Tab-separated table of C-alpha atoms in Angstrom:
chain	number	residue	atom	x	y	z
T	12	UNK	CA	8.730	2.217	14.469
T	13	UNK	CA	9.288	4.743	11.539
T	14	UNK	CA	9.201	4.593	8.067
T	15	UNK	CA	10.625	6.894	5.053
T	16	UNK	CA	9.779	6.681	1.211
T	17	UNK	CA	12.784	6.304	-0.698
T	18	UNK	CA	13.746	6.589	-4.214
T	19	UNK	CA	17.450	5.598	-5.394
T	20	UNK	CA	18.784	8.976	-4.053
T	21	UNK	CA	18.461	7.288	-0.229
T	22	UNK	CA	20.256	4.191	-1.041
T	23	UNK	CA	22.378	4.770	2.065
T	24	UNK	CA	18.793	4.242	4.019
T	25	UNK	CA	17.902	0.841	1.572
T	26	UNK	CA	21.954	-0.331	2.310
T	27	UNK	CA	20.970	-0.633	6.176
T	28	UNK	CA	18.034	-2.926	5.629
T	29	UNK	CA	18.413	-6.831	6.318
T	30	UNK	CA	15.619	-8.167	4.038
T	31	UNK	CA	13.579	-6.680	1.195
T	32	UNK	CA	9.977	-8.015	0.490
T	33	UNK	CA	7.724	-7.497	-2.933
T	34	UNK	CA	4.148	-8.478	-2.064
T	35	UNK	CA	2.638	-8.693	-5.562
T	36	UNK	CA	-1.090	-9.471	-6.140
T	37	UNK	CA	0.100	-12.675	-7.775
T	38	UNK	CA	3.195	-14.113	-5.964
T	39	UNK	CA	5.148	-12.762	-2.838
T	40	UNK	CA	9.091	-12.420	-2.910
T	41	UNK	CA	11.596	-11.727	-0.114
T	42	UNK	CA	15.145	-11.182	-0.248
T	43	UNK	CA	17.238	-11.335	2.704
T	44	UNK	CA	20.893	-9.814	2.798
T	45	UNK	CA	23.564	-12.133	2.090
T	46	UNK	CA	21.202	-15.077	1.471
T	47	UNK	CA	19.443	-14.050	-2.000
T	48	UNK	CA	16.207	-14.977	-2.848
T	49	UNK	CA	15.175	-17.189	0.035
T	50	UNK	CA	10.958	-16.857	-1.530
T	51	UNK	CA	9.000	-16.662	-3.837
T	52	UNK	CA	5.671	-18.093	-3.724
T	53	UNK	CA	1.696	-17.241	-4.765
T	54	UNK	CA	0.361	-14.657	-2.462
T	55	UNK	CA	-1.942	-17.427	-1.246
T	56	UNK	CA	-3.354	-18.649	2.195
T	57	UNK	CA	-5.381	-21.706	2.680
T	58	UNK	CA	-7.584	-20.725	6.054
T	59	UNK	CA	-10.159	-23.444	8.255
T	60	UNK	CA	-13.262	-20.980	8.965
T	61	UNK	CA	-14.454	-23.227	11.519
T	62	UNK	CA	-11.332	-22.767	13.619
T	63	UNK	CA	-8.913	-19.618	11.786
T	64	UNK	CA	-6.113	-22.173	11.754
T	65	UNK	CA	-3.756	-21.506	8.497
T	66	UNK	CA	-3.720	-24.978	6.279
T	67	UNK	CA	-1.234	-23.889	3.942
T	68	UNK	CA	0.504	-20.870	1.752
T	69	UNK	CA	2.012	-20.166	-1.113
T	70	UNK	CA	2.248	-22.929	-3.661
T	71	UNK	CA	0.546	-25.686	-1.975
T	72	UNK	CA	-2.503	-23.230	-1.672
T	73	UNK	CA	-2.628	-22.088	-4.908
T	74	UNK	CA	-3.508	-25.764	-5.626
T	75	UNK	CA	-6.117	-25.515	-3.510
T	76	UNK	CA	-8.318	-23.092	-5.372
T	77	UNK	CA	-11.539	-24.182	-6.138
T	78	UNK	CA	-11.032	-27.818	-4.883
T	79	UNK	CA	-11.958	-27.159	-1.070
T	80	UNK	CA	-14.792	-28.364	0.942
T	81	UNK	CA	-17.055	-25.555	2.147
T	82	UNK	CA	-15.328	-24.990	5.288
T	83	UNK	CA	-11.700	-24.296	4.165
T	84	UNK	CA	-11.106	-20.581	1.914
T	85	UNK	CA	-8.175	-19.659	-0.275
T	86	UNK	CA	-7.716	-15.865	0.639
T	87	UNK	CA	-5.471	-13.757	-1.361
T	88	UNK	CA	-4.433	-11.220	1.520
T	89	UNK	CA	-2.590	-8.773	-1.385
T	90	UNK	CA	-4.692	-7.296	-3.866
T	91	UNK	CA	-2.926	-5.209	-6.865
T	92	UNK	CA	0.061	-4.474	-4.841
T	93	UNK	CA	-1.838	-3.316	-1.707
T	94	UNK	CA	-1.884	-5.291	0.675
T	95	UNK	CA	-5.836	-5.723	1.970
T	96	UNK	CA	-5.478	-8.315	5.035
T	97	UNK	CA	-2.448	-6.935	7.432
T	98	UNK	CA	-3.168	-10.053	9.839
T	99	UNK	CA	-3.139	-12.283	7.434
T	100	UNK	CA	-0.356	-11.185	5.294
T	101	UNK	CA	1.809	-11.158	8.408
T	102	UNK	CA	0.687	-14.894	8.725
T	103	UNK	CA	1.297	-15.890	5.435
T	104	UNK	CA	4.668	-14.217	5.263
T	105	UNK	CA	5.627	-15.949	8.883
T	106	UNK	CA	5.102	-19.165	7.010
T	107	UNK	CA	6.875	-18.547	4.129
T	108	UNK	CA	10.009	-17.195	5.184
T	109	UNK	CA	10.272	-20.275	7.840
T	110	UNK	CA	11.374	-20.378	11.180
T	111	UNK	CA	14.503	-20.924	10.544
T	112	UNK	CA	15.198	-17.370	8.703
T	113	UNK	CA	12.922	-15.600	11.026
T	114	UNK	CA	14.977	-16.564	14.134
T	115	UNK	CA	18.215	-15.472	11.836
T	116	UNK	CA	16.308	-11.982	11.311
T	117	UNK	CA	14.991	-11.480	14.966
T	118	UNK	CA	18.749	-11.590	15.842
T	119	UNK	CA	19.688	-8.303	14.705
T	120	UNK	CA	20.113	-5.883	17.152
T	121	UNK	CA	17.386	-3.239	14.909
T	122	UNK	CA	15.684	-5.127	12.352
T	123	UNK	CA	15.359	-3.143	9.000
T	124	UNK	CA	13.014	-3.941	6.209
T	125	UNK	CA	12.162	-2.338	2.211
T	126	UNK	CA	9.169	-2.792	1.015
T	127	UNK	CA	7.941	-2.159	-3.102
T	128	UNK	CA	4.641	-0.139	-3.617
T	129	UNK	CA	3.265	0.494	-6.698
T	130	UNK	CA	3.636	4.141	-7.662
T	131	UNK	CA	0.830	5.704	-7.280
T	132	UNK	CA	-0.175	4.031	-3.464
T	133	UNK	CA	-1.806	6.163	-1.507
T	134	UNK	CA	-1.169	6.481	1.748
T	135	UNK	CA	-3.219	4.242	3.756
T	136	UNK	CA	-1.898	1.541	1.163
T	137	UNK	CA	1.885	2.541	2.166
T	138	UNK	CA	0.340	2.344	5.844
T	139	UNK	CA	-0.582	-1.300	5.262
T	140	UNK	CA	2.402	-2.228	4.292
T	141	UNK	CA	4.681	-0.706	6.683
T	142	UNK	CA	1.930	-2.742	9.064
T	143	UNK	CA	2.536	-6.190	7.671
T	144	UNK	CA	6.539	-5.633	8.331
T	145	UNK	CA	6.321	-4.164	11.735
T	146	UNK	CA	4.370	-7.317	12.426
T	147	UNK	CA	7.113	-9.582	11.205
T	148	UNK	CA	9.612	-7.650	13.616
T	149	UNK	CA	10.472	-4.391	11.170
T	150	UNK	CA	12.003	-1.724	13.448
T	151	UNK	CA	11.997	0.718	10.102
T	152	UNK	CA	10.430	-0.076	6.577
T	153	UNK	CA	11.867	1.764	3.478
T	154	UNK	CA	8.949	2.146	0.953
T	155	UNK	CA	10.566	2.085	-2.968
T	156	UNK	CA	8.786	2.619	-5.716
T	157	UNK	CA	7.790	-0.520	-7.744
T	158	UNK	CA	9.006	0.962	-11.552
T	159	UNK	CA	12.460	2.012	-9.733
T	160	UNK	CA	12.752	-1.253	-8.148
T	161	UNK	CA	12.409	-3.181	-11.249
T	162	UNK	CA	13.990	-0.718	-13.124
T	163	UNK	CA	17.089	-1.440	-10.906
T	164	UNK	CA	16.894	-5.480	-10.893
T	165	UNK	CA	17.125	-5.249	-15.038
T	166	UNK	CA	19.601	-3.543	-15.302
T	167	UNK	CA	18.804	-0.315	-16.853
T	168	UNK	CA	20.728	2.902	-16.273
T	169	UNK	CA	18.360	4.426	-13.800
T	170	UNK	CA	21.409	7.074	-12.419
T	171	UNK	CA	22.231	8.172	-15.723
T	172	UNK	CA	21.171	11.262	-17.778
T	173	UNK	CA	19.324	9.517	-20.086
T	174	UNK	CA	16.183	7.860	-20.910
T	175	UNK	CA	15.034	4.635	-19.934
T	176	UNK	CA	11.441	3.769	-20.168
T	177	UNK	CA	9.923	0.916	-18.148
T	178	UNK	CA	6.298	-1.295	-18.502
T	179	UNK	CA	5.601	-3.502	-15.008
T	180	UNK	CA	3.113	-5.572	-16.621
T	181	UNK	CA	1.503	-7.197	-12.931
T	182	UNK	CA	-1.639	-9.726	-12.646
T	183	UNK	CA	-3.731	-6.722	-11.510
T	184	UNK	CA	-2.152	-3.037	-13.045
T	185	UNK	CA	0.449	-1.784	-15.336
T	186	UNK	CA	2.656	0.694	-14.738
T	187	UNK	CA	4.646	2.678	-17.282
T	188	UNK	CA	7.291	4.887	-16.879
T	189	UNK	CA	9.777	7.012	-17.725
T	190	UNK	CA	13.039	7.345	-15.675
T	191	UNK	CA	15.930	9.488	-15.966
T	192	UNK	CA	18.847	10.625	-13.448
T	193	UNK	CA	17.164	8.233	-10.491
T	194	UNK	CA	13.885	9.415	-10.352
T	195	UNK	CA	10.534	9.214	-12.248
T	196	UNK	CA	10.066	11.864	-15.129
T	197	UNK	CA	6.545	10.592	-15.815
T	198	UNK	CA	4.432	7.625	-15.007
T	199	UNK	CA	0.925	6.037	-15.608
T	200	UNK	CA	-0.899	3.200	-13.673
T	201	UNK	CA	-3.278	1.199	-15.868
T	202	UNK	CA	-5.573	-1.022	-13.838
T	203	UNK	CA	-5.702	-3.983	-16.222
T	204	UNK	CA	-2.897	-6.466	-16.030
T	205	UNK	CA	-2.567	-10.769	-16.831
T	206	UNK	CA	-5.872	-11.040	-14.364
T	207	UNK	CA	-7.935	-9.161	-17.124
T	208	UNK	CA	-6.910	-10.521	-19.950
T	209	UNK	CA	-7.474	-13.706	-18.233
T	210	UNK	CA	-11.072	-12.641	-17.484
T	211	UNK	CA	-11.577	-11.872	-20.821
T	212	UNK	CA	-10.491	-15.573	-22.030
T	213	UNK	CA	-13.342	-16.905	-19.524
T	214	UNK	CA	-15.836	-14.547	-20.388
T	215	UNK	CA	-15.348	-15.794	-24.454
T	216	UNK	CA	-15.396	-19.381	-23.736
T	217	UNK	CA	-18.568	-18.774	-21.361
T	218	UNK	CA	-20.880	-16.849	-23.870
T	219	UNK	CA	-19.526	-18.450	-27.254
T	220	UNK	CA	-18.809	-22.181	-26.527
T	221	UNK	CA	-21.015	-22.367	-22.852
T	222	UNK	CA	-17.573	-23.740	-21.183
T	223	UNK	CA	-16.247	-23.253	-17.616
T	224	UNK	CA	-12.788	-22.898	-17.087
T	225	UNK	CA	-11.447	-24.599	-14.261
T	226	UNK	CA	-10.171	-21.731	-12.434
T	227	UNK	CA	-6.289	-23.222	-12.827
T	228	UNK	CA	-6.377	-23.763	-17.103
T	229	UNK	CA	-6.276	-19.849	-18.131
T	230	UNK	CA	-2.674	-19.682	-18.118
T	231	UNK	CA	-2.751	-23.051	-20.898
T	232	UNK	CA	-4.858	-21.569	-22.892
T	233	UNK	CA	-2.376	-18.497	-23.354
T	234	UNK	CA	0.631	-19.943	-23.720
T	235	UNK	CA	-1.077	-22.821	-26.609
T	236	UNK	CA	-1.181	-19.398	-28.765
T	237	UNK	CA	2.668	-19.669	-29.138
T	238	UNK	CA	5.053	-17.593	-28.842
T	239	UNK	CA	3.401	-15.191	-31.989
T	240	UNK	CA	-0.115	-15.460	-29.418
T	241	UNK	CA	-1.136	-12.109	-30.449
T	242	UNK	CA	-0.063	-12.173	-34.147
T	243	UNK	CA	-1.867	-13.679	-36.968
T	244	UNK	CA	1.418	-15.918	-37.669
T	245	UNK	CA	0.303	-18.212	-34.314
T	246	UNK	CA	-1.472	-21.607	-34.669
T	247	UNK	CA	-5.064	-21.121	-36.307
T	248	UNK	CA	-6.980	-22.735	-33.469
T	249	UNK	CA	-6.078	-24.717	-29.910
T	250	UNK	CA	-8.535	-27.341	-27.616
T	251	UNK	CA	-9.529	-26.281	-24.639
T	252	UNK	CA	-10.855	-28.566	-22.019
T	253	UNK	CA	-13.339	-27.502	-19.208
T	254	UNK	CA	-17.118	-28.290	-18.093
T	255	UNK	CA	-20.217	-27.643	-20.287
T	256	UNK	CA	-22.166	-24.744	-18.276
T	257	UNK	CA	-25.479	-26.795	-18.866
T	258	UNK	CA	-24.769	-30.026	-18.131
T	259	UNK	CA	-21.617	-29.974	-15.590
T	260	UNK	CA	-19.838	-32.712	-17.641
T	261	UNK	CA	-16.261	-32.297	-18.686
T	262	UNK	CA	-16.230	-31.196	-22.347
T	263	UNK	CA	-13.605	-29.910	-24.920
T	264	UNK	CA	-13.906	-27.707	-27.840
T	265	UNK	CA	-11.435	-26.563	-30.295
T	266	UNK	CA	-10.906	-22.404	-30.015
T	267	UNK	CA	-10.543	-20.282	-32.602
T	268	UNK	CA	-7.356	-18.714	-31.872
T	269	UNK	CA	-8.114	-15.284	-33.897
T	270	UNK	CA	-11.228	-14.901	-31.723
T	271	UNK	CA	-9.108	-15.141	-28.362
T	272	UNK	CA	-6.808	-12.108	-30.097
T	273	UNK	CA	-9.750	-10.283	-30.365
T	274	UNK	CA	-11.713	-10.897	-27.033
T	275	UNK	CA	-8.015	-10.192	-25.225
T	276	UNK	CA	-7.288	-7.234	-27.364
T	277	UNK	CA	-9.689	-4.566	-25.218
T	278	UNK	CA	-7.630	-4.786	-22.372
T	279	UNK	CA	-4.376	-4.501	-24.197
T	280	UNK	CA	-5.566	-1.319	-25.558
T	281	UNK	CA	-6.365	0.086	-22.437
T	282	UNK	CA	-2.352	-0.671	-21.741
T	283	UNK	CA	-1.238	1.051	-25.520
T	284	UNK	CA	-3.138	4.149	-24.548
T	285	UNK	CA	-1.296	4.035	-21.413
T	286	UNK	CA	1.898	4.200	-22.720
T	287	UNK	CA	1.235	6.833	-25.558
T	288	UNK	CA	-0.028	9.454	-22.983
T	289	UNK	CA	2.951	8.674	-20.902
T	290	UNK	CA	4.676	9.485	-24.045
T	291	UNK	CA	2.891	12.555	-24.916
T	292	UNK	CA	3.716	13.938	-21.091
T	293	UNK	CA	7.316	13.029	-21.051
T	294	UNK	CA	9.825	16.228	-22.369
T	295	UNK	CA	11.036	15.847	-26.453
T	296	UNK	CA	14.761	15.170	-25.511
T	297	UNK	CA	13.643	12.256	-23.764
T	298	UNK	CA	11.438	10.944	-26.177
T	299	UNK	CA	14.162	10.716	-28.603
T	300	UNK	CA	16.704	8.992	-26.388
T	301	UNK	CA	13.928	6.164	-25.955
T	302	UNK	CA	13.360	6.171	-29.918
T	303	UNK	CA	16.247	4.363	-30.063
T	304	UNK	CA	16.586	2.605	-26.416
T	305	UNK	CA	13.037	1.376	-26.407
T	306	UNK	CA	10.817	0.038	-23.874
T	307	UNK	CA	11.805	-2.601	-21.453
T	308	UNK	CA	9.446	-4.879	-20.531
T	309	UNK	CA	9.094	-6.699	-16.801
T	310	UNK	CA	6.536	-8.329	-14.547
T	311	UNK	CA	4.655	-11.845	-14.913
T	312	UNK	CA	2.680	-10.590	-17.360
T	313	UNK	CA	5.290	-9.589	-20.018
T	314	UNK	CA	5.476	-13.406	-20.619
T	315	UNK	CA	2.381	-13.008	-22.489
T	316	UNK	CA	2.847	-14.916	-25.950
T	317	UNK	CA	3.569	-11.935	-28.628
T	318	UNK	CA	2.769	-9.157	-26.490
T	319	UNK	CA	6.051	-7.516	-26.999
T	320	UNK	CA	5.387	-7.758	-30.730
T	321	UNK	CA	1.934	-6.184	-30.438
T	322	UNK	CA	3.949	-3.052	-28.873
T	323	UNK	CA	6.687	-2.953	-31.532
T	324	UNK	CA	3.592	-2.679	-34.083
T	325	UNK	CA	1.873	-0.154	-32.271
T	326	UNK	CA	4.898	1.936	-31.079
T	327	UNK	CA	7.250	1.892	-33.822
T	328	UNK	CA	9.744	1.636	-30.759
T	329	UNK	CA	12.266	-1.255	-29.624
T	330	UNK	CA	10.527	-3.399	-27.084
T	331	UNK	CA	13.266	-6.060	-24.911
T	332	UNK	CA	11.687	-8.130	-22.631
T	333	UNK	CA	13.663	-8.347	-19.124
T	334	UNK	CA	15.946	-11.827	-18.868
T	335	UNK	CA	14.046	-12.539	-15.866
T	336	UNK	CA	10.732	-10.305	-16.198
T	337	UNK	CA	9.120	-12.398	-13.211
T	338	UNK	CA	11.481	-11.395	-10.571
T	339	UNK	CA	12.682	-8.123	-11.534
T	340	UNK	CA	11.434	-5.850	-8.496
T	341	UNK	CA	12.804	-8.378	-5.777
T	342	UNK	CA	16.540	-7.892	-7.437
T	343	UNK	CA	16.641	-4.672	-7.520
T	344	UNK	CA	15.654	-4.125	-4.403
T	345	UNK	CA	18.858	-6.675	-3.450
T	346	UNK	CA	21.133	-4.847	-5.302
T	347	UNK	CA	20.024	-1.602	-3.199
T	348	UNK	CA	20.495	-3.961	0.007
T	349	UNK	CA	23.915	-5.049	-1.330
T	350	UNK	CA	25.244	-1.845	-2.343
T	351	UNK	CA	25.464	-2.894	-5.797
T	352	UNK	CA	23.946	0.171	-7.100
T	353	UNK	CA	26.300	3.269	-7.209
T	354	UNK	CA	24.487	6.745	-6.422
T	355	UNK	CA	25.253	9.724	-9.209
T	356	UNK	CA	27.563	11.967	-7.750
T	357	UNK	CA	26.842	15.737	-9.060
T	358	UNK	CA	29.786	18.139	-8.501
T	359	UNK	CA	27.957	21.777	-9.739
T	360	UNK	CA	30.830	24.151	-9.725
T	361	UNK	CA	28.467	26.979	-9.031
T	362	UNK	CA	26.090	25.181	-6.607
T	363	UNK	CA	28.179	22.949	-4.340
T	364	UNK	CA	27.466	24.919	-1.045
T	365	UNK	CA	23.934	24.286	-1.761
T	366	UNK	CA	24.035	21.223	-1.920
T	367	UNK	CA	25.955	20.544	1.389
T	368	UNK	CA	23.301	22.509	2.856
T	369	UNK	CA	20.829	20.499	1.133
T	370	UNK	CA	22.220	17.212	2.409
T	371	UNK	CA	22.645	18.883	6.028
């Protein structure tokens, strides 16, 4: 068992590998060669305590939060990319790919896996997640960096000379970065993503209007702001149903929707200084390229009602939001697989026995 890091200059490496995997803190995606996108489900596991027996993943155990009887947990075995419970990540992952795939992946001869980790893992997270792949049958993992990954499955010229800047707004970080030529130029991790902003939402309801969320309704509550959500121009106020923290009965009150833009906008500033010292680190020439190319926005989390409006305010810079934020990391990492994505070729005239040497 062995395992390399790799960034897009070892796509030959990523082009070996039968099935990529992107084990978010929200939802779990693999992508097997040839096949596509075979799942993507909540990183979820519904466990008996009494006996360890798995009851369910993915979906089916999302819907199981907070509706069990004492003896059956929901456990989330990924936690902000890293992944926290090897044996029962493996589990989970055995019984979302299906037995049918896994008996199609046990058949090759040396079973090769990639894996995205956010980019600044340390090791002992990388560890984990080679660990989780061995157990699934991985003779070699290829770790790739999370921002390249999705930078890759959007589309954006990561090979080229030029400046892209990417935002991987997750449910528990944010990570910002500028790429150029294949590699990262200069990067931030911000540890608030949609699980804080959440948080805040059921922290407001709690102290101003005594109401429990159920712990499924937080994502409702965002997207009744509209698509302006975090612009004045949204709808002045939404109801919210839940249970009265006195009494336990199911009440509903109608929300203010300016106060939800303020109780939410603390963590989104923690994201805007983020990106401006990302900004301040990252060399002038680049800086102007992404003047006029922007920022591009990807993750579950970019789906935030008016977010991307919030930045173009605070910026001054383009923002695009990805065509398919959600599942941005996962593609890219199948166009590495497929070979889709053609490696920059340089041909120094000065410097070309150095770089055989290099590559020797």
């Amino acid at each position: 068992m062995t395992a390399s890091t790799a960034n897009t200059a070892s796509l030959e490496a990523l082009r070996r590998c039968h099935f990529a995997v992107d084990l978010g803190a929200a939802r779990t995606r693999v992508y097997v060669k040839g096949a596509g996108l075979v799942v993507d489900q909540p990183s979820a596991a519904a466990v008996n305590t009494r006996t360890g027996a798995l009851i369910a993943v993915g979906e089916f155990a999302e819907k199981m939060t907070g509706r069990t009887p004492g003896y059956i947990r929901v456990v989330r075995p990924v936690s902000g990319g890293t992944v926290v419970d090897i044996e029962m990540a493996q589990r989970m992952l055995r019984h979302l790919l299906g037995d049918r795939i896994r008996r199609a992946l046990r058949r090759k001869p040396r079973l090769r896996a990639a894996v995205c980790t956010p980019h600044d893992a340390d090791p002992l997270s990388q560890r984990a997640a080679i660990e989780t792949l061995v157990g699934l049958g991985a003779r070699r993992v290829e770790l790739v960096d999370t921002l390249i990954a999705a930078a890759v499955g959007c589309g954006l010229p990561v090979e080229q000379p030029e400046a892209t800047m990417i935002m991987v707004c997750g449910a528990h970080a944010t990570q910002v970065a500028v790429l150029s030529l294949g590699s990262i130029v200069t990067a931030e991790r911000i540890p608030v993503g949609g699980e804080a902003v959440d948080h805040a939402i059921v922290q407001l309801l709690r102290h101003q209007h005594e109401l429990v969320l159920p712990s499924q309704s937080v994502r409702p509550l965002q997207l009744a702001l509209s698509g302006n959500g975090l612009t004045p121009q949204g709808p002045a106020s939404t109801e919210i149903h839940g249970r009265d923290v006195a009494t336990g009965l199911a009440r509903s009150v109608r929300v203010d929707t300016a106060t939800v833009r303020n109780a939410i906008q603390t963590p989104l500033t923690a994201v805007l200084d983020g990106i401006g010292k990302v900004l301040r680190d990252c060399p002038p020439d680049l800086v102007a390229d992404l003047a006029d190319r922007g920022i591009m926005m990807v993750g579950g989390s970019a789906l935030l009602p008016g977010f991307d409006q919030m930045l173009r305010q605070a910026t001054g810079m383009p923002v695009h939001i990805a065509e398919r934020p959600d599942v941005c990391a996962v593609q890219g990492l199948g166009s590495m697989l497929e070979g889709r994505v053609e490696p920059l070729v340089l041909h120094p005239t000065t410097a070309g026995s150095d770089a055989d040497a290099d590559s020797d």
